[in-house]
Coordinates of C-alpha atoms in Angstrom, one line a residue:
Chain A
M20 CA 21.7 23.0 127.5
K21 CA 22.4 26.7 127.9
I22 CA 24.2 28.5 125.1
S23 CA 23.8 32.2 124.9
P24 CA 23.2 33.8 121.5
W25 CA 26.4 34.4 119.5
Q26 CA 27.3 38.1 119.4
G27 CA 30.9 37.9 118.3
G28 CA 32.4 37.6 114.8
G29 CA 32.5 41.3 114.1
R30 CA 36.1 41.0 113.1
A31 CA 35.5 38.0 110.9
I32 CA 32.6 39.6 109.2
G33 CA 34.7 42.8 108.7
I34 CA 37.5 40.8 107.1
A35 CA 35.2 38.8 104.8
T36 CA 33.4 42.0 103.7
A37 CA 36.8 43.7 103.0
V38 CA 37.8 40.6 100.9
A39 CA 34.5 40.7 99.1
V40 CA 34.7 44.4 98.3
A41 CA 38.3 44.2 97.2
G42 CA 37.8 41.0 95.2
L43 CA 34.6 42.1 93.4
G44 CA 36.1 45.7 92.9
L45 CA 39.2 44.4 91.3
T46 CA 37.2 42.0 89.1
A47 CA 35.1 45.0 88.0
L48 CA 38.3 46.8 87.3
G49 CA 39.5 43.8 85.2
A50 CA 36.1 43.9 83.4
A51 CA 36.7 47.5 82.4
F52 CA 39.8 46.3 80.5
D53 CA 38.7 42.9 79.3
P54 CA 35.0 42.3 80.0
R55 CA 34.9 38.9 78.4
R56 CA 37.8 37.5 80.4
A57 CA 36.5 38.9 83.7
L58 CA 33.0 37.5 83.0
W59 CA 34.4 34.0 82.5
A60 CA 36.4 34.2 85.7
Y61 CA 33.2 35.4 87.4
L62 CA 31.2 32.4 86.0
V63 CA 33.8 30.0 87.5
A64 CA 33.7 31.8 90.9
F65 CA 29.9 32.0 90.9
T66 CA 29.2 28.4 90.0
D67 CA 31.9 27.2 92.5
W68 CA 30.3 29.0 95.5
V69 CA 26.6 28.7 94.6
G70 CA 27.1 25.0 94.2
I71 CA 28.5 24.8 97.7
A72 CA 25.5 26.7 99.1
V73 CA 23.0 24.4 97.4
A74 CA 24.9 21.3 98.3
A75 CA 24.9 22.4 101.9
L76 CA 21.1 22.7 101.7
I77 CA 21.0 19.1 100.3
L78 CA 23.2 17.9 103.1
L79 CA 20.9 19.6 105.6
M80 CA 17.8 18.1 104.0
S81 CA 19.4 14.6 104.0
F82 CA 20.1 15.0 107.7
H83 CA 16.4 15.9 108.2
A84 CA 15.2 13.2 106.0
A85 CA 17.2 10.6 107.8
N86 CA 16.3 12.0 111.3
A87 CA 20.0 12.1 111.8
R88 CA 20.8 12.8 115.5
W89 CA 24.6 13.2 115.6
P90 CA 24.8 16.3 113.4
V91 CA 22.3 18.3 115.5
A92 CA 25.1 20.1 117.4
V93 CA 26.6 21.4 114.1
R94 CA 23.3 21.8 112.3
R95 CA 22.8 25.6 112.8
V96 CA 25.9 26.3 110.8
L97 CA 24.5 24.1 108.0
E98 CA 21.2 25.9 108.2
V99 CA 22.8 29.3 107.7
I100 CA 25.1 28.4 104.8
P101 CA 22.2 27.8 102.3
L102 CA 20.6 31.2 103.3
S103 CA 23.3 32.7 101.2
T104 CA 21.4 31.6 98.1
A105 CA 19.5 34.9 98.5
L106 CA 22.9 36.7 98.0
F107 CA 23.7 34.5 95.1
L108 CA 20.5 35.6 93.4
V109 CA 22.0 39.1 93.3
L110 CA 25.4 37.8 92.3
F111 CA 23.7 35.9 89.4
L112 CA 23.0 39.2 87.6
P113 CA 26.4 39.6 86.0
V114 CA 26.1 36.1 84.6
L115 CA 22.6 36.9 83.2
L116 CA 23.7 40.3 81.8
G117 CA 26.8 38.8 80.3
A118 CA 25.1 35.6 79.0
R119 CA 25.9 36.7 75.4
E120 CA 29.6 36.6 76.1
L121 CA 29.4 33.3 77.9
F122 CA 27.0 31.0 76.2
P123 CA 27.4 30.4 72.4
W124 CA 23.6 29.8 72.1
A125 CA 22.9 33.3 73.4
G126 CA 25.4 35.2 71.4
P127 CA 25.2 36.4 67.8
Q128 CA 28.1 34.3 66.5
Q129 CA 27.7 31.5 64.1
L130 CA 29.1 28.0 64.7
A131 CA 30.4 25.7 62.0
G132 CA 28.0 23.3 60.2
E133 CA 26.7 20.5 62.4
A134 CA 27.2 22.4 65.6
Q135 CA 25.1 25.3 64.3
R136 CA 22.4 22.8 63.3
A137 CA 22.4 21.2 66.8
M138 CA 22.2 24.7 68.3
E139 CA 19.2 25.6 66.2
H140 CA 17.6 22.4 67.2
R141 CA 17.9 23.3 70.9
K142 CA 16.7 26.9 70.5
S143 CA 13.4 26.1 72.2
W144 CA 15.2 25.2 75.4
L145 CA 18.4 27.3 75.1
N146 CA 17.1 30.8 74.8
L147 CA 17.6 33.7 77.1
P148 CA 14.0 34.3 78.3
F149 CA 13.5 30.6 79.2
F150 CA 17.1 30.5 80.7
T151 CA 16.1 33.4 83.0
V152 CA 12.8 31.8 84.0
R153 CA 14.6 28.6 84.8
A154 CA 17.2 30.3 86.9
A155 CA 14.5 32.2 88.7
F156 CA 12.8 28.9 89.5
Y157 CA 16.0 27.3 90.8
F158 CA 16.6 30.3 93.1
A159 CA 13.0 30.4 94.2
V160 CA 13.3 26.7 95.3
W161 CA 16.7 27.2 97.0
I162 CA 15.8 30.4 98.8
G163 CA 12.4 29.1 99.8
F164 CA 13.6 25.8 101.2
S165 CA 16.6 27.3 103.0
H166 CA 14.4 29.9 104.7
L167 CA 11.8 27.4 105.9
F168 CA 14.4 25.1 107.5
H169 CA 16.1 28.0 109.2
R170 CA 12.9 29.6 110.4
W171 CA 11.6 26.4 111.9
S172 CA 14.8 25.6 113.6
V173 CA 15.0 29.1 115.1
E174 CA 11.4 28.9 116.2
Q175 CA 12.3 25.6 117.9
D176 CA 15.0 27.4 119.8
R177 CA 12.3 29.4 121.6
S178 CA 9.4 26.9 121.8
G179 CA 11.2 23.6 121.7
A180 CA 8.2 22.2 119.9
P181 CA 9.0 18.7 118.6
G182 CA 6.4 19.1 115.9
L183 CA 8.8 21.4 114.0
S184 CA 11.3 18.5 113.8
L185 CA 8.6 16.4 112.2
K186 CA 7.8 19.2 109.7
A187 CA 11.5 19.5 108.8
H188 CA 11.8 15.8 108.4
R189 CA 8.8 15.7 106.0
L190 CA 10.0 18.7 103.9
G191 CA 13.5 17.4 103.9
A192 CA 12.5 14.0 102.5
G193 CA 9.9 15.3 100.2
G194 CA 11.9 18.2 98.9
L195 CA 15.1 16.3 98.0
P196 CA 13.9 15.3 94.5
L197 CA 13.2 19.0 93.7
L198 CA 16.7 19.9 94.9
A199 CA 18.2 17.2 92.8
L200 CA 16.4 18.4 89.7
T201 CA 17.1 22.1 90.2
L202 CA 20.8 21.5 90.7
T203 CA 21.0 19.1 87.7
F204 CA 19.3 21.6 85.4
A205 CA 21.5 24.4 86.8
A206 CA 24.5 22.3 85.8
F207 CA 23.0 21.8 82.4
D208 CA 22.3 25.5 82.0
W209 CA 25.4 27.1 83.5
W210 CA 28.1 24.5 82.5
M211 CA 26.9 22.0 79.9
S212 CA 25.3 24.5 77.6
L213 CA 28.7 26.2 77.2
T214 CA 29.1 23.5 74.5
P215 CA 25.5 23.4 73.1
Q216 CA 26.1 20.2 71.1
F217 CA 27.5 18.3 74.1
Y218 CA 25.4 16.3 76.4
S219 CA 26.1 14.0 79.3
T220 CA 23.2 12.8 81.5
I221 CA 25.6 12.4 84.5
F222 CA 26.6 16.1 84.3
G223 CA 24.3 17.2 87.0
V224 CA 25.6 14.6 89.4
Y225 CA 29.1 15.7 88.6
Y226 CA 28.3 19.2 89.6
F227 CA 26.6 17.9 92.7
A228 CA 29.4 15.5 93.7
G229 CA 32.1 18.2 93.6
S230 CA 29.9 20.8 95.3
F231 CA 28.8 18.3 98.0
D232 CA 32.4 17.4 98.8
A233 CA 33.3 21.1 99.0
A234 CA 30.2 21.8 101.1
I235 CA 31.3 19.2 103.7
A236 CA 34.7 20.9 103.6
V237 CA 33.2 24.3 104.3
L238 CA 31.2 22.8 107.2
I239 CA 34.4 21.3 108.7
I240 CA 36.2 24.6 108.4
A241 CA 33.3 26.5 109.9
A242 CA 33.0 24.0 112.7
A243 CA 36.7 24.0 113.5
W244 CA 36.7 27.8 113.4
G245 CA 33.6 28.1 115.6
R246 CA 35.0 25.7 118.1
R247 CA 38.2 27.8 118.4
E248 CA 35.9 30.9 118.8
G249 CA 33.9 29.0 121.4
I250 CA 30.6 29.7 119.7
F251 CA 29.3 26.2 120.2
G252 CA 29.8 26.2 124.0
G253 CA 31.7 22.9 123.9
A254 CA 28.8 21.1 122.1
L255 CA 31.1 19.8 119.3
T256 CA 33.4 16.9 120.3
T257 CA 36.1 14.9 118.6
A258 CA 33.4 12.4 117.6
H259 CA 31.6 15.0 115.5
F260 CA 34.8 15.9 113.6
H261 CA 35.6 12.2 113.1
S262 CA 32.2 11.7 111.4
L263 CA 32.5 14.9 109.4
G264 CA 35.9 13.6 108.3
K265 CA 34.4 10.3 107.3
L266 CA 31.8 12.2 105.2
L267 CA 34.5 14.1 103.5
L268 CA 36.4 10.9 102.7
A269 CA 33.2 9.3 101.4
F270 CA 32.3 12.1 99.1
T271 CA 35.9 12.6 97.9
A272 CA 35.6 9.0 96.7
F273 CA 32.1 9.7 95.3
W274 CA 33.4 12.6 93.3
A275 CA 36.1 10.4 91.8
Y276 CA 33.6 7.7 91.1
I277 CA 31.3 10.1 89.2
A278 CA 34.1 11.9 87.4
F279 CA 35.6 8.7 86.3
S280 CA 32.3 7.1 85.3
Q281 CA 31.5 10.1 83.0
F282 CA 35.0 10.0 81.5
L283 CA 35.1 6.2 81.0
L284 CA 31.7 6.0 79.3
I285 CA 32.5 8.9 76.9
W286 CA 36.0 7.7 76.3
I287 CA 35.0 4.1 75.6
A288 CA 32.0 4.9 73.4
N289 CA 33.9 7.5 71.4
I290 CA 30.8 9.2 70.0
P291 CA 31.4 12.4 68.0
E292 CA 28.9 14.4 69.9
E293 CA 30.4 13.6 73.3
V294 CA 34.0 13.0 72.9
P295 CA 35.2 16.5 71.9
W296 CA 34.5 17.7 75.4
Y297 CA 37.2 15.4 76.7
Q298 CA 39.5 15.8 73.7
V299 CA 39.9 19.5 74.5
R300 CA 40.8 18.6 78.1
N301 CA 43.1 15.6 77.3
R302 CA 45.3 17.6 75.0
G303 CA 48.2 20.1 75.5
A304 CA 48.3 22.1 78.6
W305 CA 44.8 21.1 79.9
L306 CA 46.0 17.4 80.3
P307 CA 48.2 18.1 83.3
V308 CA 45.3 19.9 84.9
G309 CA 43.2 16.8 84.6
V310 CA 46.0 14.6 85.9
F311 CA 46.4 17.0 88.8
L312 CA 42.7 16.6 89.6
A313 CA 42.9 12.8 89.6
L314 CA 45.9 12.9 91.9
F315 CA 45.1 15.8 94.2
H316 CA 41.3 15.8 94.2
F317 CA 41.1 12.1 94.8
V318 CA 44.3 10.0 95.4
V319 CA 46.1 12.1 97.9
P320 CA 43.0 13.4 100.0
F321 CA 41.7 9.8 99.9
F322 CA 44.8 8.3 101.5
V323 CA 45.2 11.3 103.9
L324 CA 41.6 11.0 105.1
L325 CA 42.0 7.3 105.7
S326 CA 43.9 8.3 108.8
R327 CA 41.8 8.1 111.9
R328 CA 44.1 10.5 113.7
I329 CA 43.7 13.3 111.2
K330 CA 39.9 12.9 111.2
R331 CA 39.8 13.3 114.9
E332 CA 42.0 16.4 115.1
P333 CA 40.0 19.4 113.9
E334 CA 43.2 21.5 113.6
K335 CA 44.5 19.0 111.0
L336 CA 41.2 18.1 109.4
Q337 CA 40.5 21.7 108.5
W338 CA 43.6 21.9 106.4
V339 CA 42.5 18.8 104.4
A340 CA 39.1 20.5 104.0
A341 CA 40.7 23.7 102.8
W342 CA 42.7 21.7 100.3
I343 CA 39.4 20.2 99.0
L344 CA 38.1 23.7 98.4
V345 CA 41.3 24.5 96.4
V346 CA 41.0 21.5 94.2
H347 CA 37.2 22.0 93.8
F348 CA 38.1 25.4 92.3
V349 CA 40.6 23.8 90.0
D350 CA 37.8 21.3 89.0
V351 CA 35.3 24.0 88.2
Y352 CA 38.0 25.9 86.3
W353 CA 38.8 22.7 84.3
V354 CA 35.1 22.3 83.4
V355 CA 34.4 25.9 82.4
M356 CA 37.6 27.5 81.1
P357 CA 38.5 25.2 78.2
H358 CA 35.5 26.7 76.4
L359 CA 37.2 30.1 76.5
S360 CA 40.8 29.0 75.8
P361 CA 40.8 25.5 74.3
A362 CA 44.6 25.3 73.7
A363 CA 45.8 26.0 77.2
P364 CA 44.8 27.6 80.5
H365 CA 45.4 31.3 80.4
P366 CA 45.3 32.4 84.1
H367 CA 44.2 36.0 84.7
F368 CA 44.2 38.0 87.9
T369 CA 40.4 38.1 87.8
D370 CA 40.3 34.3 88.3
L371 CA 41.5 34.9 91.8
T372 CA 39.8 38.2 92.6
A373 CA 36.4 36.9 91.4
L374 CA 36.8 33.7 93.5
L375 CA 37.8 35.6 96.6
G376 CA 35.2 38.3 96.0
V377 CA 32.3 36.0 95.6
G378 CA 33.6 33.7 98.4
G379 CA 34.2 36.6 100.8
A380 CA 30.7 38.0 100.1
A381 CA 29.2 34.5 100.8
V382 CA 31.2 34.1 104.0
A383 CA 30.3 37.6 105.3
F384 CA 26.6 37.0 104.5
T385 CA 26.6 33.6 106.2
L386 CA 28.3 34.9 109.4
W387 CA 26.0 37.8 109.5
R388 CA 23.0 35.5 109.4
L389 CA 24.6 33.2 112.0
R390 CA 25.0 36.1 114.4
G391 CA 22.6 37.1 117.1
R392 CA 21.2 33.6 117.7
S393 CA 22.5 30.5 119.4
A394 CA 25.0 28.7 117.1
V395 CA 23.5 25.4 118.2
P396 CA 19.9 24.5 117.7
V397 CA 19.2 24.4 121.5
G398 CA 15.5 23.5 121.1
D399 CA 16.0 20.4 119.1
P400 CA 14.8 17.3 121.0
Y401 CA 17.7 15.3 119.7
L402 CA 20.4 17.7 120.8
Q403 CA 21.2 15.7 124.0
E404 CA 21.8 12.6 121.9
S405 CA 24.1 14.6 119.6
L406 CA 26.1 15.9 122.6
R407 CA 26.6 12.3 123.8
Y408 CA 27.6 11.1 120.4
D409 CA 30.7 8.9 120.5
P410 CA 30.6 5.9 118.2
R411 CA 34.3 5.4 117.9
Chain B
M25 CA 50.3 -35.6 127.3
S26 CA 51.4 -33.1 129.9
Q27 CA 54.6 -31.4 128.9
G28 CA 55.0 -29.3 132.0
A29 CA 54.3 -25.8 133.0
P30 CA 55.4 -23.7 129.9
L31 CA 52.6 -25.1 127.7
R32 CA 49.9 -24.7 130.3
R33 CA 48.0 -21.5 130.6
T34 CA 46.4 -20.1 133.8
F35 CA 43.4 -17.8 133.8
V36 CA 41.7 -16.1 136.7
L37 CA 38.1 -15.4 136.0
A38 CA 35.9 -12.9 137.9
E39 CA 32.1 -12.4 137.5
F40 CA 30.6 -8.9 137.8
A41 CA 27.0 -7.7 137.8
G42 CA 27.6 -5.0 135.3
P43 CA 30.1 -3.5 132.9
E44 CA 31.2 -0.5 135.1
P45 CA 32.5 -2.6 138.0
L46 CA 34.2 -4.8 135.5
F47 CA 36.0 -1.9 133.8
A48 CA 37.0 -0.5 137.2
A49 CA 38.5 -3.9 138.2
A50 CA 40.2 -4.2 134.8
R51 CA 41.9 -0.8 135.3
K52 CA 43.1 -1.9 138.8
V53 CA 44.4 -5.2 137.6
R54 CA 46.2 -3.5 134.8
A55 CA 47.7 -1.0 137.2
A56 CA 49.0 -4.0 139.1
G57 CA 51.0 -5.1 136.1
H58 CA 48.8 -7.6 134.3
T59 CA 48.6 -7.1 130.5
E60 CA 46.6 -10.0 129.0
L61 CA 43.0 -9.2 129.9
D62 CA 39.8 -10.2 128.2
A63 CA 36.2 -9.5 128.8
H64 CA 33.3 -11.8 128.2
M65 CA 29.9 -10.0 128.1
P66 CA 26.4 -10.9 126.9
Y67 CA 26.5 -7.9 124.6
P68 CA 29.1 -5.4 123.3
V69 CA 29.7 -2.6 125.7
H70 CA 31.2 0.8 124.8
G71 CA 34.6 1.5 126.2
A72 CA 35.7 -2.1 126.8
D73 CA 38.7 -1.8 124.6
E74 CA 40.0 1.2 126.4
A75 CA 39.4 -0.3 129.9
L76 CA 41.1 -3.5 128.9
G77 CA 44.0 -1.7 127.4
L78 CA 43.6 -3.4 124.0
K79 CA 45.8 -2.1 121.2
R80 CA 44.2 -0.8 118.1
S81 CA 43.2 -3.6 115.7
P82 CA 45.6 -4.2 112.8
V83 CA 42.6 -5.1 110.5
P84 CA 42.5 -1.6 108.8
I85 CA 46.1 -1.9 107.7
I86 CA 45.6 -5.5 106.6
A87 CA 42.6 -4.3 104.6
L88 CA 44.5 -1.5 103.0
V89 CA 47.4 -3.8 102.0
G90 CA 44.9 -6.4 100.7
G91 CA 43.1 -3.7 98.7
L92 CA 46.3 -2.3 97.1
A93 CA 47.4 -5.8 96.3
G94 CA 44.1 -6.4 94.5
V95 CA 44.4 -3.1 92.5
V96 CA 48.0 -4.0 91.4
S97 CA 47.3 -7.6 90.5
A98 CA 44.1 -6.6 88.6
Y99 CA 46.1 -4.1 86.5
L100 CA 48.9 -6.7 85.9
M101 CA 46.3 -9.3 84.9
A102 CA 44.4 -7.0 82.5
W103 CA 47.6 -5.6 81.1
W104 CA 49.1 -9.1 80.5
M105 CA 45.9 -10.4 78.9
N106 CA 45.1 -7.3 76.7
A107 CA 48.5 -5.9 75.8
V108 CA 50.8 -9.0 75.9
D109 CA 49.1 -12.4 75.6
F110 CA 46.0 -11.7 73.3
R111 CA 46.1 -8.4 71.6
I112 CA 42.9 -7.4 69.9
N113 CA 42.5 -4.1 68.2
V114 CA 39.1 -2.6 69.4
A115 CA 38.4 0.3 67.2
G116 CA 41.9 1.6 67.5
R117 CA 41.9 1.9 71.3
P118 CA 45.2 1.3 73.0
F119 CA 46.0 -2.2 74.1
D120 CA 47.2 -1.1 77.5
A121 CA 44.0 0.9 78.2
L122 CA 44.1 2.0 81.8
P123 CA 40.6 3.7 81.9
A124 CA 39.0 0.4 80.7
F125 CA 41.0 -1.5 83.4
V126 CA 39.9 0.7 86.3
P127 CA 36.6 -1.0 87.0
I128 CA 38.4 -4.4 87.3
M129 CA 41.0 -2.8 89.5
F130 CA 38.4 -1.4 91.7
E131 CA 36.5 -4.7 91.9
L132 CA 39.5 -6.8 92.7
G133 CA 40.7 -4.2 95.2
V134 CA 37.4 -4.6 97.0
L135 CA 37.5 -8.4 96.8
F136 CA 41.1 -8.7 98.0
A137 CA 40.4 -6.2 100.8
S138 CA 37.4 -8.1 102.0
L139 CA 39.1 -11.4 101.8
A140 CA 42.1 -10.0 103.7
I141 CA 39.7 -8.8 106.4
F142 CA 37.9 -12.1 106.5
V143 CA 40.9 -14.3 106.7
S144 CA 43.0 -12.1 109.0
A145 CA 40.0 -11.6 111.4
I146 CA 39.7 -15.4 111.7
F147 CA 43.3 -15.7 112.9
L148 CA 43.1 -12.5 115.0
F149 CA 40.0 -14.0 116.8
G150 CA 42.3 -16.9 117.8
L151 CA 40.6 -19.4 115.5
P152 CA 40.8 -22.2 114.7
R153 CA 40.4 -23.3 118.3
V154 CA 38.2 -26.1 119.4
H155 CA 38.4 -25.5 123.1
H156 CA 39.3 -22.8 125.6
P157 CA 40.2 -23.4 129.2
V158 CA 37.6 -20.9 130.4
F159 CA 34.8 -23.3 129.4
E160 CA 35.9 -25.6 132.2
L161 CA 34.3 -23.4 134.7
D162 CA 30.6 -24.1 135.0
E163 CA 29.8 -20.7 136.4
F164 CA 31.2 -19.1 133.3
R165 CA 28.0 -20.0 131.4
S166 CA 26.4 -16.8 132.8
A167 CA 28.7 -14.8 130.5
S168 CA 26.2 -15.5 127.7
V169 CA 23.2 -14.8 129.9
D170 CA 23.4 -11.8 132.2
K171 CA 26.8 -11.6 133.8
F172 CA 30.0 -9.8 132.9
W173 CA 33.2 -11.7 133.2
L174 CA 36.8 -10.5 133.3
S175 CA 39.5 -13.0 132.5
V176 CA 43.2 -12.3 133.3
R177 CA 45.9 -14.6 132.1
T178 CA 48.6 -15.0 134.7
T179 CA 51.2 -17.4 136.1
P180 CA 50.2 -20.2 138.7
D181 CA 52.0 -18.5 141.6
A182 CA 50.3 -15.1 141.0
V183 CA 46.8 -16.6 141.2
A184 CA 46.2 -16.2 144.9
P185 CA 46.9 -12.4 145.1
L186 CA 45.0 -11.8 141.9
R187 CA 41.9 -13.6 143.2
E188 CA 42.1 -11.5 146.4
E189 CA 42.4 -8.3 144.4
L190 CA 39.4 -9.2 142.2
E191 CA 37.3 -10.1 145.2
R192 CA 38.1 -6.7 146.7
A193 CA 37.1 -5.0 143.4
G194 CA 33.6 -6.3 143.8
A195 CA 33.5 -9.6 141.9
S196 CA 30.6 -11.8 142.9
Y197 CA 32.5 -14.9 142.0
V198 CA 36.2 -15.6 141.3
G199 CA 37.6 -18.8 139.9
S200 CA 40.7 -19.9 138.1
V201 CA 41.3 -22.5 135.4
E202 CA 44.3 -24.1 133.8
G203 CA 44.5 -25.7 130.4
E204 CA 46.4 -26.5 127.3
P205 CA 46.7 -23.6 124.9

């Protein structure tokens, strides 16, 4: 198969960069007036997008671990998305510098009675130096793994050596536990520790489930866009989109399963350490947000994605995927923001500018890394099988 | 117990060496106006449904309806037992406790959906049926060994031209059978 290196995308990179600069600039402007509010908006945006990048790495490694052949045609895109973790390392700095405004265990404020005692108890884990070391470790794992997979695949473009596939297979299978642990502890650090006395062992899986769903959505949007731009040279077929749509359906259901499992166990056990987390979200103006998530993050996309026709039409499927990204943002907002404003959501313009700013930066970075090489891993020994893929 | 022509069914059967000539013949026969085609092959072959002009299976819709019926009946059952018939106050939780019912609703949804698939598939396969006229042709046994068979349901007066057409399409053997439905 002959696919020349992709040289286009200048316009798309330009637009994404402009969105990034404008979004992050306006967020910085918002921070000048209300640093605390802007910082919280930034935490939502950051955890939303970095989760997607890491989940894309997990999807890539699962494909390698399973020796999956059908996704080879779309795999280069999936190899490039996790490279953005290097960018997220830089984008993590505001969270680190503003940790005192975000995490109650890092700030000088005193909590009431029992909560303060619980926080003291967790001081050996929840303290800024160790928090920083842990974050450095997560990023080291994510950046290291994503670069290895990308480098091997690019090397294979030139040499076609099948041994590189074997290496990726081994690292993919062997590295998945490390990815699961880093993402779980990142969820504990960046989301769960916002309420230091709350714990839920399923929380890491919850972060993973939403991010994974959104990562598949990003992949679908990228694949549909790339097909329109012609960057895959006709390698992607209806069958590939059908299968990506099936994955989106499966992980929309998986998110609902995890979200509901966590809620049901905490609701039915009704233990004082756990239940306040949901009490805040099941009261007042936060309740409609939760109901919205149940309906529009699960029920509606689930039934829409049951349709075979929609899954086989990239032009339609990409809009479902875009919707998943919207509700994923609402989900992240619903997890993070009640810590700042327990009574009701108080939308702020930085919520939007931070989301677009971080997202624009990630998209620009990813497109820039995709550029200059073939957008399909042309050296992969399984590529021919992927091109013929048509399971119906 | 012959009741005359309307109850009898006529099939023209053609044997092919491989799936491709069979599909080509099926397309020709369909172009000639025949609609009730079937293929009998030693193993499943990709593209047969398209070549035979089969409609999409109704099983997915049946499964969906079955699943939704399971979800609704599970909720009604749990609601009637917990909130109407035998109310027990469990640590102040509501009697009509939807979150606690959801696992049952999910399980019964899966159960009803799979039962709906199982039962409907049996009927869609044409079961229960103890005998089919095609088995009256001895040569047809090769369909479960190494040959590919096309069967076309037709009327007795259309048998002769159809046989001719299938022979021209490359069939190594053409036969016809008649039988009770």
